[in-house]
Amino acid sequence: MPAQSAIVGIGQTQFSKKIGISEAAVAYQAIQNAVADAGLQMKDIDGLVRYSLDTNNEWQLAYNLGIPQLSYFAVAPGGGNAGANTIQLADLGIKGGLAKNIVVFRARNRGKQSSAGPGQFEGGRPWEKMATQVRETPKKFHNPYGLIAAVQEMAMIARRYMHEFGITYEHFGHVAITERAHAMRNPYAMMREPITMEDYLSARWIAEPLRLFDCCLETDGGAAVVVTSVERAKALKQKPAYILSTGNANVFMTVPGTNYFKPSLFSTESAAVAEMVYGRAGVKPKDVDAAMIYDAFTPRVLIGLEDFGFCKRGEGGDFVAEGNIAWPNGSIPTNTSGGSLSEIYLHGFNLITEAVRQIRGTSTSQVKDAEVVLVASGNFSPTSAFILGSQPS
Amino acid sequence: MTTQPKSIVVPVPSEEDREYWAGAKEGKLLIQKCGGCGRLRNFPSMGCPHCGILKWSWVQSKGKGKIYSWIVVHPPVLPAFADKVPYNVILVELEEGTRIVSSLVDCPNEKIAIGMPVEVVFEKLTEEITLPKFRPAIGAR
Ligand SMILES: [Zn+2]
């Protein structure tokens, strides 16, 4: 089926460790920038999609941004797993004729020093604010042993991944080093100093087998996009990034974070969603020119490359070591803005704006003639993905 | 002068796991058994992921298994764990087939390995809550 919607505007705020404004103000700025980029005015916006973890809500955004009427609003459940789901909800809103121009955004102030706003979860680390009385299942069976932060949960999967497939620390290191090299060309990226394998291996442990540079940034900032119909897109000022397909997947015995109880840990949600988005778009892995794979921690990128068919299960380590994800010469340049590891951590929303830039031809690590770009959100949770095209079909 | 109570992270029992915690307090590691298909599952849950039946009973685990995966946690951690770093967290696959998150005691972190045989021990956390933990099995120590 040809695309019925397209991303026609992108915007972002300054990226910072201490931005000094609230998550609300971050959202307003990012959205204003995206709407202006599309050549639209706020009165043209009639739909809004957000992450459930965002602290901003519909009426407050409409009130402060001067949006006269919202006809469609939707919430994608989660954080890093929900990025592509927000785009699916916007695509469905357009397809259903429920709205004309839909804003999608993420605003997230989680630098260690940031506490500019009144929100309960604004500033600092969400996991450090957890109660000492744990009622939620399965957290109540895990937190008392000190398994609490996302990096700790991921480390357990990473260790098993290393064991089953012969993955090494250096394999993880190649992801961090490559994304840093991409970030060095991106003037908005927060981390622009090169890192070597020696730097990677000598960095401190966070949760063995993961070290500092395996982890995403703790940062403040926001980004937004505008989604509209294919017809309207043609009349707007930017080159449209057509939404070719979207998908969501929760599989047998999915448990977010501590996804440890399936018969195989590597029967993943992303493998299921890959079949959906490739099938619906009528494309194959070899047709994809650039990939944006959720990278809160480096092992996610290796496993994602496998799930989305760029290499076989267990080959992700050698695949990145051979330079396949590096711009410009790799077979599938990945996270070309520097991603969550080196640009900014926005629950993957910066991967969406970068995917649009690749289609437009405006990335600072631009893949020549990029026609098909994949965006894959957080795996080992209910997950989502979508594919953008430079043409509607 | 009162001493500051040590900050700890404590599970709050509920309908589907009350017996699990009661068992642990008595030194038994219980595994939930589906009242429909009879399959075992852990962590305790209301329904069965295999068949969706909302009934269950409990079987006592032999408490033996092997390390399926493991991590060693370094700072930053919650204040409750600040005096424990670096500490391990293990994922054990029990002989009965279910997996459980726990801690390995009586073993230096450097000696932890996937496949290591372990056996359950119990560590009192509060008057109400006892945590099942593991130590290297006899012969593996
Ligand atoms: Zn059952």
XYZ file of C-alpha atoms and ligand atoms in Angstrom:
535
model
C 0.000 0.000 0.000
C 1.487 3.416 -0.882
C 2.154 5.861 1.949
C -0.760 8.019 3.031
C 1.169 10.283 5.381
C 4.536 11.984 5.571
C 6.747 13.799 8.029
C 6.946 17.384 6.774
C 8.470 19.260 9.681
C 11.219 18.605 12.222
C 12.367 20.716 15.134
C 14.483 20.508 18.213
C 15.757 22.561 21.111
C 19.272 23.112 22.277
C 20.722 19.870 23.669
C 22.271 20.326 27.094
C 23.294 18.799 30.391
C 21.470 21.600 32.197
C 19.096 23.410 29.905
C 17.644 25.697 32.592
C 14.051 25.602 31.343
C 11.238 23.190 32.200
C 10.189 20.146 30.201
C 7.101 22.148 29.250
C 9.162 24.962 27.766
C 11.360 22.408 26.010
C 8.272 20.862 24.417
C 6.926 24.262 23.312
C 10.192 25.254 21.665
C 10.653 21.941 19.884
C 7.087 21.987 18.579
C 7.283 25.624 17.453
C 10.466 24.825 15.554
C 8.909 21.772 13.877
C 5.778 23.662 12.840
C 7.863 26.526 11.440
C 10.105 24.054 9.609
C 6.997 22.629 7.921
C 5.925 26.108 6.840
C 2.757 25.786 8.896
C 1.242 27.910 11.631
C 0.037 26.741 15.006
C -3.592 27.223 13.890
C -2.993 24.498 11.281
C -2.174 21.914 13.957
C -5.154 19.804 15.008
C -3.549 16.589 16.269
C -1.040 15.711 18.979
C 0.731 12.464 19.867
C 3.009 12.031 22.861
C 4.820 9.355 24.865
C 3.029 8.193 28.018
C 6.215 9.052 29.941
C 6.122 12.668 28.772
C 5.191 15.149 31.477
C 3.307 17.418 29.063
C -0.346 16.840 28.271
C -2.719 17.765 25.479
C -4.687 20.683 26.885
C -1.614 22.329 28.362
C 0.261 22.142 25.059
C -2.747 23.457 23.114
C -3.279 26.266 25.634
C 0.322 27.446 25.707
C 1.011 27.034 22.015
C -2.172 28.719 20.858
C -3.600 25.688 19.095
C -7.274 26.641 18.608
C -8.649 23.109 18.322
C -7.285 19.602 18.719
C -9.351 16.958 16.950
C -7.054 13.992 17.577
C -4.746 13.103 20.431
C -3.098 9.826 21.304
C -0.511 8.490 23.715
C 2.088 5.818 22.932
C 2.769 3.686 26.008
C 6.330 3.789 27.261
C 9.663 5.485 26.643
C 12.441 4.130 24.470
C 10.148 1.424 23.134
C 7.450 3.932 22.120
C 9.158 6.276 19.649
C 8.023 4.551 16.475
C 4.639 3.890 18.039
C 4.063 7.676 18.246
C 4.605 7.836 14.481
C 2.207 4.931 13.948
C -0.460 6.763 15.941
C 0.068 9.903 13.856
C -0.055 7.872 10.621
C -3.326 6.279 11.754
C -4.773 9.673 12.663
C -4.055 10.915 9.154
C -5.247 7.704 7.484
C -8.464 7.840 9.494
C -9.104 11.413 8.456
C -9.220 12.387 12.115
C -6.766 15.268 11.818
C -4.918 17.227 9.143
C -1.588 18.125 10.728
C -0.361 16.155 13.730
C 2.504 17.129 16.028
C 4.556 14.367 17.656
C 7.248 15.187 20.207
C 9.405 14.192 23.161
C 10.683 16.617 25.800
C 12.992 15.177 28.388
C 15.081 16.961 31.028
C 17.070 14.234 32.732
C 20.480 15.739 33.105
C 21.800 15.030 36.593
C 21.825 18.752 37.406
C 18.554 19.688 35.773
C 15.555 20.319 37.943
C 14.110 23.366 36.312
C 10.491 22.293 36.398
C 7.962 21.210 38.968
C 7.316 17.743 37.493
C 7.818 14.747 39.706
C 10.032 13.090 37.146
C 11.768 16.184 35.901
C 15.487 16.305 36.381
C 17.791 13.498 37.402
C 17.330 9.775 37.144
C 13.808 8.345 37.205
C 14.976 5.079 38.772
C 16.528 6.913 41.706
C 13.092 8.231 42.634
C 11.558 4.818 43.096
C 9.876 4.009 46.368
C 11.487 1.683 48.849
C 8.171 -0.208 49.077
C 7.829 -2.034 45.771
C 4.326 -3.105 44.736
C 4.730 -3.540 41.002
C 5.260 -7.000 39.486
C 7.855 -8.083 38.492
C 9.889 -5.199 39.964
C 9.106 -6.426 43.481
C 10.991 -9.661 42.710
C 14.004 -7.846 41.270
C 14.514 -4.491 42.982
C 15.227 -5.963 46.449
C 18.309 -7.669 44.940
C 19.561 -4.351 43.599
C 18.399 -4.908 40.001
C 16.770 -1.522 39.453
C 18.222 0.750 36.763
C 17.728 0.094 33.056
C 21.465 -0.424 32.546
C 21.468 -3.168 35.168
C 18.502 -4.883 33.515
C 20.200 -4.637 30.117
C 23.511 -5.952 31.439
C 21.889 -9.301 32.303
C 20.746 -9.716 28.694
C 24.110 -8.496 27.395
C 26.000 -11.133 29.406
C 23.778 -13.901 28.063
C 24.163 -12.514 24.538
C 27.961 -12.617 24.882
C 27.767 -16.194 26.172
C 25.440 -17.592 23.524
C 27.032 -15.941 20.505
C 30.682 -15.274 21.351
C 30.193 -11.507 21.486
C 33.093 -9.544 23.013
C 33.529 -6.255 24.864
C 35.230 -4.915 21.742
C 32.095 -5.655 19.731
C 30.133 -3.381 22.055
C 32.972 -0.851 21.876
C 32.724 -0.574 18.095
C 29.140 0.664 18.441
C 30.150 3.390 20.900
C 33.159 4.463 18.847
C 31.233 4.538 15.562
C 28.355 6.568 16.958
C 30.834 8.994 18.485
C 32.473 9.422 15.080
C 29.033 10.241 13.659
C 28.375 12.737 16.454
C 31.651 14.540 15.771
C 30.204 15.758 12.456
C 26.913 16.840 14.053
C 27.247 20.355 15.512
C 24.224 19.782 17.783
C 25.548 16.539 19.291
C 26.601 16.747 22.929
C 29.604 14.410 22.762
C 32.005 15.400 19.999
C 35.407 14.250 21.244
C 36.665 11.090 19.542
C 36.971 7.898 21.573
C 39.275 4.969 20.889
C 38.940 1.306 21.797
C 41.462 1.967 24.563
C 39.218 4.743 25.932
C 36.229 2.416 25.726
C 37.918 -0.483 27.512
C 39.476 1.671 30.222
C 36.240 3.482 31.124
C 34.616 2.600 34.438
C 32.137 -0.213 34.868
C 28.486 0.728 35.277
C 26.994 -2.753 35.400
C 29.339 -5.508 34.226
C 29.539 -6.415 31.357
C 28.632 -2.795 30.453
C 30.934 0.192 30.825
C 30.402 3.939 30.714
C 30.460 4.297 26.920
C 27.933 1.489 26.501
C 25.369 3.833 28.046
C 23.250 6.623 26.628
C 23.590 10.212 27.809
C 21.739 11.860 30.686
C 20.636 15.067 29.035
C 18.024 17.783 28.569
C 16.276 18.632 25.333
C 13.377 18.018 23.048
C 12.478 17.258 19.464
C 9.258 17.263 17.461
C 7.915 16.380 14.030
C 4.808 17.273 12.028
C 2.908 14.543 10.173
C 0.400 15.325 7.445
C -1.276 13.636 4.473
C 0.615 12.849 1.285
C -1.597 15.297 -0.611
C -0.962 18.205 1.745
C 2.720 17.283 2.005
C 3.237 18.023 -1.673
C 2.189 21.652 -1.157
C 4.485 22.268 1.821
C 7.989 23.652 1.794
C 10.090 20.616 2.827
C 10.790 17.449 0.919
C 8.358 14.922 2.470
C 9.603 11.849 4.299
C 6.853 9.373 3.462
C 5.747 6.907 6.131
C 5.883 3.618 4.208
C 4.984 1.323 7.091
C 4.724 1.104 10.860
C 4.471 -1.776 13.327
C 4.151 -2.682 16.993
C 5.028 -5.992 18.633
C 4.661 -7.665 21.988
C 5.566 -11.362 21.834
C 5.073 -14.470 23.973
C 6.156 -13.706 27.555
C 7.423 -10.182 26.841
C 8.362 -8.465 30.100
C 9.681 -4.901 29.764
C 13.231 -4.441 31.028
C 13.692 -7.761 32.807
C 12.756 -9.756 29.707
C 14.381 -12.873 31.190
C 11.665 -15.505 31.254
C 11.048 -16.458 27.620
C 12.321 -19.861 26.445
C 14.994 -17.901 24.525
C 15.951 -14.370 25.503
C 16.609 -13.724 21.825
C 13.126 -14.458 20.474
C 12.730 -10.721 20.345
C 9.967 -8.202 19.911
C 12.103 -6.435 17.291
C 12.356 -9.577 15.149
C 8.547 -9.715 15.129
C 8.163 -6.034 14.277
C 10.792 -6.321 11.520
C 8.596 -8.768 9.621
C 5.678 -6.361 9.923
C 7.406 -3.217 8.723
C 9.280 -4.893 5.865
C 6.177 -6.751 4.715
C 3.905 -3.718 4.885
C 6.381 -1.462 3.073
C 7.306 -4.124 0.525
C 11.009 -3.630 1.168
C 13.837 -5.917 2.252
C 16.852 -5.233 4.474
C 19.042 -4.752 1.401
C 16.776 -1.881 0.283
C 17.412 0.092 3.497
C 19.941 2.901 3.045
C 20.315 3.985 6.676
C 19.095 2.609 10.002
C 18.225 4.320 13.255
C 18.264 1.612 15.918
C 17.421 2.438 19.515
C 20.703 2.607 21.350
C 20.153 3.263 25.031
C 22.928 0.657 25.446
C 25.346 -0.671 22.819
C 24.168 -4.328 22.834
C 20.772 -3.133 21.623
C 22.327 -1.993 18.345
C 24.016 -5.349 17.659
C 20.856 -7.299 18.417
C 18.763 -4.817 16.424
C 20.985 -5.199 13.354
C 20.347 -8.935 13.619
C 16.612 -8.583 14.225
C 16.168 -6.330 11.216
C 18.043 -8.721 8.937
C 21.213 -6.759 8.233
C 23.134 -9.770 9.516
C 22.265 -13.124 11.101
C 21.635 -13.738 14.803
C 24.938 -13.675 16.642
C 26.803 -11.924 13.821
C 26.117 -8.368 15.007
C 29.500 -8.084 16.713
C 31.594 -8.970 13.679
C 29.235 -6.931 11.496
C 29.998 -3.704 13.381
C 33.693 -4.573 13.789
C 33.915 -4.766 9.988
C 32.669 -1.190 9.750
C 29.202 -1.900 8.396
C 27.380 0.696 10.511
C 29.889 3.502 9.951
C 29.241 6.423 7.643
C 30.163 6.777 4.806
C 31.499 3.386 3.737
C 29.458 0.953 5.812
C 26.775 -1.198 4.198
C 24.134 0.246 6.551
C 25.158 3.522 8.229
C 23.408 3.475 11.602
C 22.503 6.207 14.083
C 24.188 8.784 11.877
C 23.532 11.743 14.208
C 25.413 10.090 17.060
C 22.218 8.649 18.500
C 21.380 8.197 22.151
C 25.022 7.432 22.953
C 26.573 10.662 21.673
C 23.964 13.137 20.349
C 21.252 13.265 23.026
C 19.041 10.845 24.919
C 15.401 11.541 24.049
C 13.882 8.070 24.310
C 14.877 7.643 20.680
C 13.074 10.676 19.264
C 16.332 12.126 17.899
C 16.605 8.965 15.801
C 13.305 9.963 14.158
C 14.412 13.499 13.275
C 17.703 12.094 11.945
C 15.829 9.584 9.764
C 13.906 12.518 8.251
C 17.156 14.399 7.622
C 18.545 11.362 5.776
C 15.490 11.317 3.488
C 15.774 15.088 2.956
C 19.495 14.851 2.257
C 20.464 17.135 5.144
C 22.215 14.835 7.630
C 25.738 15.759 8.673
C 26.557 12.123 7.881
C 24.424 12.022 4.765
C 24.012 8.701 2.987
C 24.088 9.447 -0.734
C 20.619 9.277 -2.325
C 19.008 7.760 0.776
C 15.589 6.482 -0.297
C 14.595 4.074 2.472
C 15.370 4.614 6.173
C 14.427 2.338 9.069
C 13.647 3.555 12.581
C 13.525 0.864 15.280
C 12.531 1.638 18.859
C 13.523 -0.110 22.078
C 13.627 -3.900 22.036
C 13.220 -6.272 25.013
C 9.917 -4.499 25.693
C 6.722 -4.093 23.701
C 8.337 -2.401 20.724
C 7.683 -0.467 17.511
C 9.356 0.447 14.225
C 8.657 2.325 11.016
C 10.107 2.860 7.574
C 10.464 6.199 5.779
C 10.766 6.606 2.032
C 11.749 9.430 -0.289
C 8.809 8.380 -2.480
C 5.288 7.377 -1.382
C 5.733 3.851 -2.714
C 19.810 9.927 69.921
C 18.136 7.621 67.483
C 20.024 5.864 64.753
C 18.888 6.487 61.225
C 17.049 3.354 59.991
C 18.946 1.758 57.139
C 17.240 2.370 53.828
C 16.117 -0.884 52.190
C 14.017 -1.862 49.204
C 11.168 -4.116 50.310
C 8.574 -5.976 48.238
C 4.934 -5.568 49.243
C 3.089 -8.913 48.935
C -0.172 -9.108 47.018
C -2.809 -11.686 46.140
C -0.804 -13.641 43.573
C 2.444 -13.851 45.528
C 1.446 -13.827 49.220
C 2.208 -17.550 49.514
C 5.531 -17.134 47.732
C 6.709 -14.730 50.440
C 5.161 -16.840 53.200
C 7.074 -19.826 51.824
C 10.343 -17.934 51.708
C 9.859 -16.925 55.343
C 9.642 -20.646 56.186
C 12.712 -21.481 54.128
C 10.858 -22.817 51.094
C 11.344 -21.664 47.524
C 7.898 -21.973 45.946
C 7.106 -22.072 42.242
C 3.680 -21.193 40.910
C 1.910 -24.014 39.044
C -0.850 -23.198 36.575
C -4.291 -24.519 37.526
C -5.112 -24.933 33.845
C -2.193 -26.384 31.878
C -0.063 -27.389 34.863
C 3.020 -25.541 33.656
C 5.324 -23.910 36.183
C 6.065 -20.211 36.083
C 8.146 -17.592 37.889
C 7.815 -14.663 38.738
C 4.386 -15.164 40.360
C 1.582 -13.686 38.270
C -2.208 -13.693 38.249
C -2.558 -15.473 34.916
C -0.644 -18.096 32.958
C 1.242 -16.841 29.870
C 0.697 -20.245 28.239
C -3.056 -20.701 28.674
C -4.471 -17.607 30.371
C -6.027 -19.495 33.289
C -6.203 -17.370 36.452
C -5.835 -20.252 38.928
C -2.695 -21.653 40.483
C -1.161 -23.801 43.166
C 2.400 -23.988 44.488
C 5.143 -26.577 44.332
C 8.310 -26.497 46.382
C 11.488 -26.173 44.366
C 14.449 -28.392 45.197
C 16.309 -25.087 45.253
C 18.968 -26.224 42.794
C 19.847 -24.694 39.476
C 22.504 -23.110 37.312
C 23.475 -19.523 36.680
C 21.863 -18.446 33.414
C 23.300 -14.923 33.433
C 24.848 -12.515 35.915
C 25.965 -8.946 36.364
C 28.104 -6.958 38.773
C 26.632 -3.592 39.695
C 28.812 -0.524 40.230
C 27.787 3.034 41.187
C 25.497 4.844 40.699
C 23.099 2.876 42.902
C 20.312 3.667 45.350
C 21.378 4.536 48.915
C 20.062 1.123 50.009
C 22.827 -0.544 47.994
C 25.604 2.024 48.427
C 27.550 -0.066 50.967
C 27.281 -3.210 48.829
C 28.947 -2.116 45.578
C 30.279 -3.831 43.599
C 27.559 -6.446 44.114
C 26.285 -9.244 41.906
C 22.806 -10.015 40.633
C 22.245 -13.427 39.092
C 19.595 -15.046 36.933
C 19.226 -18.698 37.921
C 17.571 -21.393 35.849
C 16.167 -23.859 38.367
C 16.137 -27.605 37.755
C 12.359 -27.293 37.513
C 12.871 -25.067 34.446
C 11.814 -21.655 35.723
C 14.169 -18.702 36.103
C 14.611 -16.428 39.112
C 16.506 -13.202 39.744
C 18.582 -13.362 42.916
C 21.999 -12.768 44.497
C 24.944 -15.148 44.790
C 26.425 -15.295 48.288
C 29.580 -16.976 49.610
C 31.353 -16.474 46.295
C 33.685 -13.726 45.052
C 32.333 -11.956 41.986
C 35.429 -12.982 40.013
C 34.391 -16.638 40.244
C 30.844 -16.250 38.943
C 30.203 -17.964 35.616
C 27.257 -18.957 33.463
C 26.460 -22.624 34.093
C 27.732 -22.593 37.689
C 25.607 -24.929 39.887
C 23.918 -23.086 42.756
C 21.563 -23.894 45.618
C 19.091 -21.750 47.482
C 19.646 -20.132 50.863
C 17.389 -17.681 52.656
C 18.189 -14.229 53.961
C 15.842 -12.339 56.243
C 15.187 -8.779 55.058
C 12.382 -7.695 57.436
C 10.074 -9.450 59.902
C 7.754 -10.247 57.009
C 10.083 -10.630 54.033
C 12.798 -13.204 53.469
C 14.697 -13.190 50.176
C 15.690 -16.432 48.480
C 19.356 -16.158 47.559
C 21.847 -18.686 46.189
C 25.300 -19.984 46.988
C 27.594 -22.208 44.960
C 26.321 -25.819 45.165
C 28.336 -28.329 47.162
C 31.078 -29.529 44.885
C 31.135 -26.258 42.991
C 32.477 -24.282 45.949
Zn -1.495 -22.489 32.042
